[in-house]
Amino acid sequence: MESVKMNSNKEGARIGFYVCHCGHNIASVVDCKAVAEYVSKLPGVVVSRDYKYMCSDPGQELIMNDIKEQKLNRIVVASCSPLLHEHTFRNATEKGGLNPYLCQMVNIREHDSWVHSDRAAATLKAKEMARAAIQRVTHHHKLETKKVPIRPSVLVVGGGIAGIHAALTLANAGKQVYLVEREPTIGGHMAKFDKTFPTLDCAACILTPKMSEVGSHPNIKLMTYSEVVKVDGYVGNYTITVKHKPRYIIEEACVGCTECINACIYTTAKFPDEFNEGLGKRKPIYMPFPQATPQIVVIDPQTCIQIKTGKCKKTCLEACLDRKAIDFNQKERFSEIQVGAIVIATGFKTFDAHRIPQYGYGKYPNVFTALEIERMVNASGPTGGHVVMRDGSEPKSIGIVHCVGSRDKKTNHYCSRVCCMYSLKLAHLLKEHSGAEIYNFYIDMRTPGKSYEEFYDKLLNEGVNFIRGRVGEVTDWAFIPEEEGKLIIRVEDTLAGYVRRIPVDMVVLSTGLEHQPDADAVRRMFNMSCGSEGFFLERHPKLAPVNTFTDGILLAGCCQGPKDIPDTVAQAGAAAAEALVLIDKGYIEQEPNTAFVREEDCSGCKSCIPLCPYSAISFDEQKKKANINEALCKGCGTCVASCPSGSIVQNLFEDEEIFSEIEGLLLDNINEKFAQGKTTQEVLAK
Amino acid sequence: MKYAYYPGCSIQGTGRAYEESLLPVLKELNIDFEELEDWNCCGATAYMSVDEIKSCVLASRNFALAEKFGYAEIMAPCSACYLVLNKAQKYIETSKPVAETVEKALSSANLKMTKKIKVRHPIDILLNDIGLEKIKQHVKRPLKEFKVATYYGCQLVRPYSTFDDQYNPTSMDRILKALGATVVYFPIKTRCCGSSLTGTLPEPGLFCAYIILKEAIKRGANVISTACPLCQFNLDGYHDKIEKKWGNVRIPTLYFTQLMGLAFGISEEELGINRCIIPLNIQSNQTVSA
Amino acid sequence: MQRCRIFMQELVRTIKYESDRVPGFGNEILKVPGCENLQSCIQCGTCSGMCPLSIYMDFTPRQIIELVRSDFKNEVLKSYTIWLCASCYVCTVECPREVHITDIMYELKQRAIYEGYYPNHFPIPTLAREFFATVYKRGRVTENFLAVKMILKSNWLDMFKSWRLGLNLLSRGRFPMKPENIQNKEELRKILDTVDKVSIDTLGGISHIGNGTKTKTN
C-alpha cells in the first residue's frame, strides 16, 4: 500500500486538544465530537475533548486541569479567530503552568463553519486544520514577551467636538496632548450648528467653553491650520510630522483684536464666508467666527491683493504697527512631535446636494442645504436669524427633504443616522423663526435615542406636516395655476396612498454624512482600514469600537461612521480612555514574533538592512554579521523572506513550524484516501 | 465606417417625415449608411407586454442580419427601437437562459450572433462621430428665429444612458445651438409624452402631452424638437382634443433632423415639414451665410 | 336615502385573509430576469412620485411592488396600474434600491394577458395582442392598421371619435394604404416558433403562440 509518512512528532510531546462548539456557531456545521475523536488518535495527543464554550471559565479550567493531571506540554484549541481568544487560551495555558506560546489556535469558525454549509465537508476541513495545528505545535518552544516603554503623550487629529473632547479628557488626566486641526479654528461642524437636538440648547453655548479650555489648557499644544503629513514608528513610539500652513500671521504676536480686519483695503466684505456656508461674506483677512479658537486672524492668499499681486496699500500692516503680527512672507513649515498613541477624529463632510440634480440644488435659488439653514436660523448668522429666501422675502411654506444622499444605492447606501433628528430640529426652528407651513418628507422616521421620540412627538403636536415618502423631484413646472411660480415637490404620500404635488416657497435638503474626501490618504498614513462606505473601520463593531487594527491608533466621532453629538462625545471619551490604558501601563508587551539572525549562517551580504521598514537591522562590523534589534523589530517577516542564505528566523514562524503545518494539512488526507483503496490518480483527481 | 440603418416601423408609417429629413441630413454630412436588408420589428413596448423573450429574439434577428452583412454598428433613429435593441443586448448579456433561447431560435434559421453590434442613435453619431464643428460648416441658414424646447422623451436616455446624461441630457441642445437656434430652459425634457397610452386610454396620454406642450410655451419656445416618431405623433396629432380639455397649447413639434435640414438649406417640402399637423410658422432667416 | 343605498351597494370587505393571497406569486416574479431586486424595496414611493401616470392609477407603483411580494396576485393582475405604465423607465432610473419596476410591470402585463385577467374590450392588452399577431404575420407593424384593428376589437364606437385625426394624417400622407411586410416571413416565424419549443426547457414552461395568447405547452 502506498503511503506518505506523517511527520513524526518531536520526542515526548503530550498534546491536549480542545474543540469548541461555540454554541451553535460551530457545532451546527461541524461535527465537533467527530473532530475530537479523530484528533484523539493522532500521534502525541493525550487528551482530546469537545466542549460547548471553551472560552468560558469551565472551558479554560479544562485546559488548566488537564495540563496538571495529564502532564500536557502542548495545547491546541480549535474555536474562533485568534483575534478574539488567542489571548484567553494563552492565558489559560500559562495558568496551567506552561509557557503561553506552547498553545496554538485553529480557527474553525470564521474559516470553516461560518463560510460553509456542507456539514461533512466542513467537518473534514476542521479535522485537517486541527491536524495541521497538532503537527505544528510540537515544534513550538518557550518564548518570552518583551516590554517596550510608551511615550506618555497623545496626538489628536481633528478639532471638532470629538477631538476637543478627547483632547480635554487626556489633558485633564495629566497627559501631554497635541491637537492638530486643518482649519484656522477648532470647533468643526458643531460650531456651525444653531441648536442641538433634542434639548434645543444652543450649540455655541455648550461648545465654546470647551473650545477656549482647549486653547488655554497647559497640557494641550494646539496646532491649527496644520495637517499631519507623515507618521513613523509604532504603538508607544510614534514620530509625527506636521505641516503648518501659512496663515500670514505670526500666531504668537496676534491677540485677535481684529483691527487689521477693519483696516483692510476692502471696506466691505466681498468673498463667500466658509463658516456661513457662503450665505455671508468676509474679507481676505478675517476671523472665521467671533469665538474662533485660537483668537488669531487668518489671511486668505486666494483673495488678498498683497499676496496675489504685491500691490496693496497694506492698510492692515499699519493697523498692526504695535504688534507686527502680519507677515506676508510666511511659508509653510514642518515640525516633528513624538507621541505614544493617536486619536483620529477627522470627522465627516456633508453630502454634496448637486449630486442629485432632481432636487434642484444649484438650479433653483430657493433650494438650500440643511447646513445653510443652520447658519440662517442662527442669531449671529448671516441673516441675523431671519429665515429669508435668496431674494430677501419670507417663505410661507417650506419643504424639508430627508435622506438626501442616504439610503440610496446610487449615492450612499447607508443611513446617515442624524438627518431625521436634525430635520425635526430645523422644522421646529424654521417654524419658530418664520411661522411658515412646514412639510417634512421622510422615508422612515428614525428617532432611536434618549428623548428623541419625545422630540418627534413634540413636533407632531406643533403642527408640522409629516409626509411619509421619498421626494421624487423638486421642480418648477406646474400642473395647475396655483402651482405657478412655486417649487413643486413631487412625492407619494405612502401612508395616505396618494401621489401628491406640494407647492412650497423654500426647500431644505437634509444632506447625509460622508467620509472626508481625503479619508483614503489618511487611512494609508495611519495604517487603518476603511469600510465599504469609506469611513474608518473599527477593530470590532461591538467589542472594540474605538480601536483600529493598528495598536495605539484610536477612532472618535464621525470619521468612524455617522453619529450624533452624544455618541460622538461618548466615543471620544472612550478613545481617550483607551489611550490612557496604553499610556498608564507605562510599557507595552510585544508579541515575541521577532526575527533573529543565526550568525553561523549569515554571510554578511547586508541585503536585509535596507529592506527593514523599522530600521531594526544593523551590521556588526567586527563579526561581519547582521544584527536585529529585538526592541525595534515588529515581526513583519520581510527580512526572513529576503535572506539569501536563510539565516534569519522568526519566532512563531520558524520553517519547521510552517512546513509541518502544511504537511499536516495535506499529507494525512492523502493517506486516508490511499487507505480507502484509491489509486494515486483518483487521489490527485480530487 | 458604414452604419446599418434600421428605420423601424413607425418611421416608415406615421413618422415618415423623420426619415424624409434624416436621410438628406446624413447625405449632406457624407455619412455612409445602408438600410439593413429585410429588417423586422424590434419588438417594442406593446410587444414586450406579451412576451419579453420573443421581443429579445425579434431584436436579435436584426443583430444577426447586421452581422451577416458585415456591419459593426446599427443606427436606430426611433427612441423605442433604440431602447429595445439596447435592452435585448443587455438581457442576452446578463441572463444565460435568455441567451440560450435566443441562440437556439436564431440557429433554427441559420442565423447567429457572435459579436456585439453597437446600437447608435443618430444624435450620438452626429455629435460624437461627426462633431459640432463639421455640422456648423454646413449651416447655410442659421435658425436665428427658432426658440427650441429640446424634448428628448423617455426612452432615449432611460434606462441606459448610453451617450448622454440621464437626468439632464444636452446632446440635442448642443446640436441645435450649433445650428444657430436658441435653446430654452426646459425642465421636463425627459418626461414621458404618454404616446403609448394615447391610442388606448386617451385622457392620461393626452395629459402627459398637454403638460409638455404647455411648459414649452411657458418657457418661451416657438417650436419643440424631438427625436422620436412616437413623441412627434403624440405632441402633434391631438391638439384638437387637448384644446377641448385644457385649452390652447398649439406649438409645432418637429424632428431635430427637420431643423437641421432647414439650417442646411434643404427645402421644407423635401424635409416633410408639411406633414406636421400643427404647421411651422416661423420664418427662418433667409439670408445665406457663406 | 339615495346616497345610503349607493353606499350600501358599494360596501365591500377590504380586510385580506391569508386565503386571499396566492402563495409563491411574489417568488415567481422574483425569479424572472430583471425582477431580482424586488425584495430590496423600502416602500419609499420615489417611483410613484416620479411616475407621470401614477396620478391615474388605482394602486401606485409602490403599492404594486408591495402587493406582488406579499402574493396578492388577484389584486395586482386586476389593477389598472400595470396597463397605465407607459414604460418610460423613470421609476427604474430613480429607484434608490435599483428595483427594475418597469420590467416588473412588463412581467405583470404578460401574466395578466396569459391568465385573462383584464376586462373584456379593454384596449391596451388588445393592442398588445394585435401587435404581437401582426409581427408574427408580417414582421413589421403599420400603426394605423393596428390602431383600426384595436379599436374594432375593443370599442368600435371610438372609431368615430378619431375621424379628425385620421383625416389629418391622410391629408398629410401619414396614413399608409397598405401594410408593410418583410420578405423572409417564413424565417421569422421559424425563429419565433423555435422560441416556443426551447423556452419550455429554459424559462419555466410558459409559451406564447403567434396570435398573442399564452398557452402552457407542457
Short mmCIF file of N, CA, C and O in Angstrom, two decimals, chain B residues 51 53-54 57 101-102 104-105, chain C residues 190-200 203 206-208:
data_model
loop_
_atom_site.label_atom_id
_atom_site.label_comp_id
_atom_site.label_asym_id
_atom_site.label_seq_id
_atom_site.Cartn_x
_atom_site.Cartn_y
_atom_site.Cartn_z
N ASP B 51 -44.68 39.21 -24.55
CA ASP B 51 -43.63 38.21 -24.43
C ASP B 51 -42.26 38.86 -24.52
O ASP B 51 -41.83 39.27 -25.59
N ILE B 53 -39.28 37.53 -24.00
CA ILE B 53 -38.24 36.72 -24.63
C ILE B 53 -38.33 36.84 -26.15
O ILE B 53 -37.33 37.03 -26.83
N LYS B 54 -39.56 36.80 -26.64
CA LYS B 54 -39.70 36.91 -28.09
C LYS B 54 -39.30 38.30 -28.56
O LYS B 54 -38.81 38.46 -29.67
N VAL B 57 -35.80 38.07 -29.04
CA VAL B 57 -35.48 37.29 -30.23
C VAL B 57 -35.69 38.13 -31.49
O VAL B 57 -34.87 38.10 -32.40
N THR B 101 -31.90 30.72 -25.28
CA THR B 101 -33.12 30.71 -26.09
C THR B 101 -32.90 31.45 -27.40
O THR B 101 -33.26 30.97 -28.48
N VAL B 102 -32.29 32.62 -27.30
CA VAL B 102 -32.05 33.43 -28.50
C VAL B 102 -31.16 32.68 -29.48
O VAL B 102 -31.43 32.62 -30.68
N LYS B 104 -30.70 29.45 -29.81
CA LYS B 104 -31.38 28.32 -30.45
C LYS B 104 -32.37 28.81 -31.50
O LYS B 104 -32.46 28.25 -32.60
N ALA B 105 -33.10 29.88 -31.15
CA ALA B 105 -34.10 30.39 -32.09
C ALA B 105 -33.44 30.87 -33.37
O ALA B 105 -33.89 30.56 -34.47
N LYS C 190 -40.24 30.85 -38.19
CA LYS C 190 -39.46 29.70 -37.74
C LYS C 190 -38.73 30.06 -36.43
O LYS C 190 -38.73 29.30 -35.47
N ILE C 191 -38.13 31.25 -36.46
CA ILE C 191 -37.38 31.69 -35.27
C ILE C 191 -38.33 31.80 -34.07
O ILE C 191 -38.04 31.28 -32.99
N LEU C 192 -39.47 32.43 -34.29
CA LEU C 192 -40.40 32.64 -33.17
C LEU C 192 -40.98 31.31 -32.69
O LEU C 192 -41.17 31.10 -31.49
N ASP C 193 -41.25 30.41 -33.63
CA ASP C 193 -41.77 29.10 -33.23
C ASP C 193 -40.74 28.32 -32.41
O ASP C 193 -41.09 27.60 -31.47
N THR C 194 -39.48 28.49 -32.79
CA THR C 194 -38.44 27.79 -32.03
C THR C 194 -38.43 28.24 -30.58
O THR C 194 -38.20 27.45 -29.68
N VAL C 195 -38.70 29.53 -30.38
CA VAL C 195 -38.72 30.04 -29.00
C VAL C 195 -39.76 29.27 -28.19
O VAL C 195 -39.52 28.90 -27.04
N ASP C 196 -40.90 29.01 -28.80
CA ASP C 196 -41.94 28.27 -28.08
C ASP C 196 -41.41 26.93 -27.60
O ASP C 196 -41.70 26.50 -26.49
N LYS C 197 -40.62 26.29 -28.45
CA LYS C 197 -40.12 24.97 -28.07
C LYS C 197 -39.05 25.07 -27.00
O LYS C 197 -39.11 24.37 -26.01
N VAL C 198 -38.07 25.96 -27.22
CA VAL C 198 -36.94 25.94 -26.28
C VAL C 198 -37.27 26.62 -24.96
O VAL C 198 -36.74 26.23 -23.92
N SER C 199 -38.15 27.59 -24.98
CA SER C 199 -38.35 28.31 -23.72
C SER C 199 -39.04 27.45 -22.68
O SER C 199 -39.05 27.76 -21.50
N ILE C 200 -39.63 26.35 -23.11
CA ILE C 200 -40.23 25.44 -22.14
C ILE C 200 -39.15 24.87 -21.24
O ILE C 200 -39.32 24.78 -20.03
N LEU C 203 -37.13 28.48 -19.63
CA LEU C 203 -37.74 29.63 -18.99
C LEU C 203 -39.07 29.32 -18.31
O LEU C 203 -39.98 30.13 -18.28
N ILE C 206 -43.75 28.36 -19.81
CA ILE C 206 -44.83 29.16 -20.35
C ILE C 206 -44.46 29.52 -21.79
O ILE C 206 -43.35 29.91 -22.07
N SER C 207 -45.41 29.34 -22.68
CA SER C 207 -45.08 29.67 -24.05
C SER C 207 -46.17 30.54 -24.63
O SER C 207 -47.25 30.67 -24.08
N HIS C 208 -45.91 31.09 -25.80
CA HIS C 208 -46.81 32.09 -26.35
C HIS C 208 -46.97 31.77 -27.81
O HIS C 208 -45.98 31.58 -28.50
#
